Amino acid sequence: MIAEVIVDISNSDVDKVYDYLAADGVLPGHRVLVPFGRQKLEGVVIKLKEKPDTSHALKSIERVLDPEPLILPEFLELAEFMRKKNLRYADCFRLFMPSRLRGGAIRELKRNYLFLNPEIDFESVYSDVPARAAAQRALLKELSGGALRESEAMERYSSSVVKALIVKELIIKKPMRTFRAPGGMKIAAEKPVLTPAQQKVADAVIGGEGVFLLHGVTGSGKTEVYMYVIEKALEAGKTAIMLVPEISLTPQMLGLFRARFGDGVAILHSGLSDGERTDEWTRLRNGEARVALGARSAIFAPLSDVGAIIVDEEHDSSYISDSNPRYFTSEVAEFRAAYNGAKLIFGSATPSVESYFKAVNGRYRLLEMPERVGNAKLPILETVDMREEIKSGNTGMFSARLIREIGKALAEKNQVMLFLNRRGYASFLRCRQCGYVPKCPDCDVSLTYHKEDNTLRCHYCGAKFKSIDVCPLCGYDDLKEGKTGTEKLEEETKRLFPDARVLRMDNDTTRKRDAYVDILTKFRRREADILVGTQMIAKGHDFKDVTLVGIIDADIALYYSDYRSAERTFQLITQVAGRAGRAEKEGKVVMQTFSPNHYVYKYAKSYDYKGFFRNEIRARELTKYPPFTKIIRLLSLSENEREASSAARSMAEEIASLKKNGAAVLRIQVMQSAIKRIRAYYRYQVVVWIDADGEDAVCPALYEIGRKHSHGGVSVFAEINPQQML
Ligand code: ADP
Ligand code: ZN
């Protein structure tokens, strides 16, 4: 028998299928060890066949690594699908299994547990232990109710107590497999009766076919609909996958799923240690857990017979990986739903323009929940024209109106969230005399001033420098701060409201594992009155006492040169606003802007998603942007500027000749990227517009051109509809 094997080596030159002689018993999906050149490498068998494709002498598979195939048949097909989308085979399989599983067989984590010695009679032994050995008696008693981790027993009773009982052979120690499943918040398991609106949507999904787009305003109770659909899948003996943006994976969310589905839920997200991820993956693979809850990568949960897949907050950019391997979560979700005949729901209060366009065109079925659950109303959105504030002499971060509203909310013992999508203290420093702005030596961007440790940091490569008081060019000692960030906002908030307890959540305060969970938990427990933060605070959180949301600078995303900037701004405002007034208390949003007449604000104010969509889709059609076209960017990177630019130019020429020969290419542009250099690499790009449905026909040739130019000092990265064009 011949086995086709994908070898675990992430290199485009050798990323193909290799034939090996296989002994009996080797099956597709088996991990194997194979000789490769002079090395022995791991690989995955993807197919068996009778005859080899070449007449070369074949080497034999050295060893099969698992008793049963580890990779499900579905994933062998998914790898083929993703390979067509420009991913390497090897990278696919790396996405399909946790890194711990590569480089050896599954290691089970075993921990020592203490048990009562089964050969003894508890009653008689217990009375034999003298009353003064109270700790020993207590431990025995506890063990009569069940096993206990040795480490926990040592901690609670002391190691000498444990040792004494072991020596007397009253208890025994035995290693057992454990799972390091991460914890959630304890939440009562009571299940609300679905509202008529929820039930209608749920019934449409259960009774319907195809892919669904659930457009439900913030607080409309989408989560209950998801859980209902998942429950139905489980009742039918199937499994389910629930995806949320990383940041929405809060203890509250975990608690909700744990309460509803118990240990049947496995959690997958980037905050897990390798060991934890392996454990959760294994529980899914062997059927102990039948619901996978996680961020983007959980779409690869090793579940068979999937009955429901849910992508919550589907517009969130975290569903599209921005570094290699690049994939669209929605495409993988659609593949898996089709393969398994599963229900697939994309849900959002602000669907991406592309998804909503699919719903309008009937590719997705549109379901709507236009009202909040119960009597909760959507908060009132008020815009404040910051130009007027400046005219009246207020150059601070807060408008008079916002200060008033914060004061009122605090006086009424409610909570406030203040949103500013820029971290740091000031976005840059500028010399007031010569205009010098400190920049990152490796990236073509200005450095951000961080007051807490008096540093200048690059938000692209992470470089950190001591701040300066004197301009290095002209020696002038008045450096003015440019635009302000969350750090400054926190400081200003504390200054204006000295009695309020303020928390800040952004990339800088959440570097430590679980830090963001701590911040959110504190805020939920009302250990703080005001939460200041970046878009991290915008997503999915459900705080009952928040009545006021302040948007400090609504315009930030608006003037990026990116076809998605209006869409992003609309989404962000709607999502942030959605944090206010979610329970009985009414909410209010104060939105500060320098361009109050922009159409985004008009529609955001009245929660008119459809109005926004109609406007936006017309603009996209006129300017020939997605969803009316697809944009492919070939990004050329090199430490040598000339090489980066000449590779880009040469690629553009080749694509132009493809176009001449009839390829469905609409337009080609070569240019320097918006940021000329990042991490010491110069960035040039070819941007190619193609027909919206031209991907299969055109992209393989474009990828090939990219690969060809990716050599020597140049790396080329291909991306479809890039999230940002930096
Ligand atoms: P969304 O995800 O659409 O923003 P959530 O799922 O967070 O909304 O629901 C908003 C609030 O309504 C939550 O506090 C939730 O517990 C509550 N809720 C949802 N469905 C029901 C229901 N059927 N009955 C009572 N409360 C509900
Ligand atoms: Zn840098």
mmCIF file of N, CA and C in Angstrom, residues 91 132 445 523 725:
data_model
loop_
_atom_site.group_PDB
_atom_site.id
_atom_site.type_symbol
_atom_site.label_atom_id
_atom_site.label_comp_id
_atom_site.label_asym_id
_atom_site.label_seq_id
_atom_site.Cartn_x
_atom_site.Cartn_y
_atom_site.Cartn_z
ATOM 1 N N ASP A 91 0.861 24.045 7.366
ATOM 2 C CA ASP A 91 0.255 25.038 8.256
ATOM 3 C C ASP A 91 -1.179 24.649 8.616
ATOM 4 N N ARG A 132 -6.802 13.567 69.130
ATOM 5 C CA ARG A 132 -5.912 14.729 69.071
ATOM 6 C C ARG A 132 -5.302 14.897 67.678
ATOM 7 N N VAL A 445 6.668 55.167 11.816
ATOM 8 C CA VAL A 445 5.543 55.713 12.567
ATOM 9 C C VAL A 445 6.059 56.510 13.759
ATOM 10 N N PHE A 523 -15.074 45.393 37.726
ATOM 11 C CA PHE A 523 -16.069 46.365 37.311
ATOM 12 C C PHE A 523 -17.474 45.801 37.541
ATOM 13 N N MET A 725 -4.560 48.309 5.316
ATOM 14 C CA MET A 725 -3.624 48.411 4.196
ATOM 15 C C MET A 725 -2.319 49.065 4.640
#
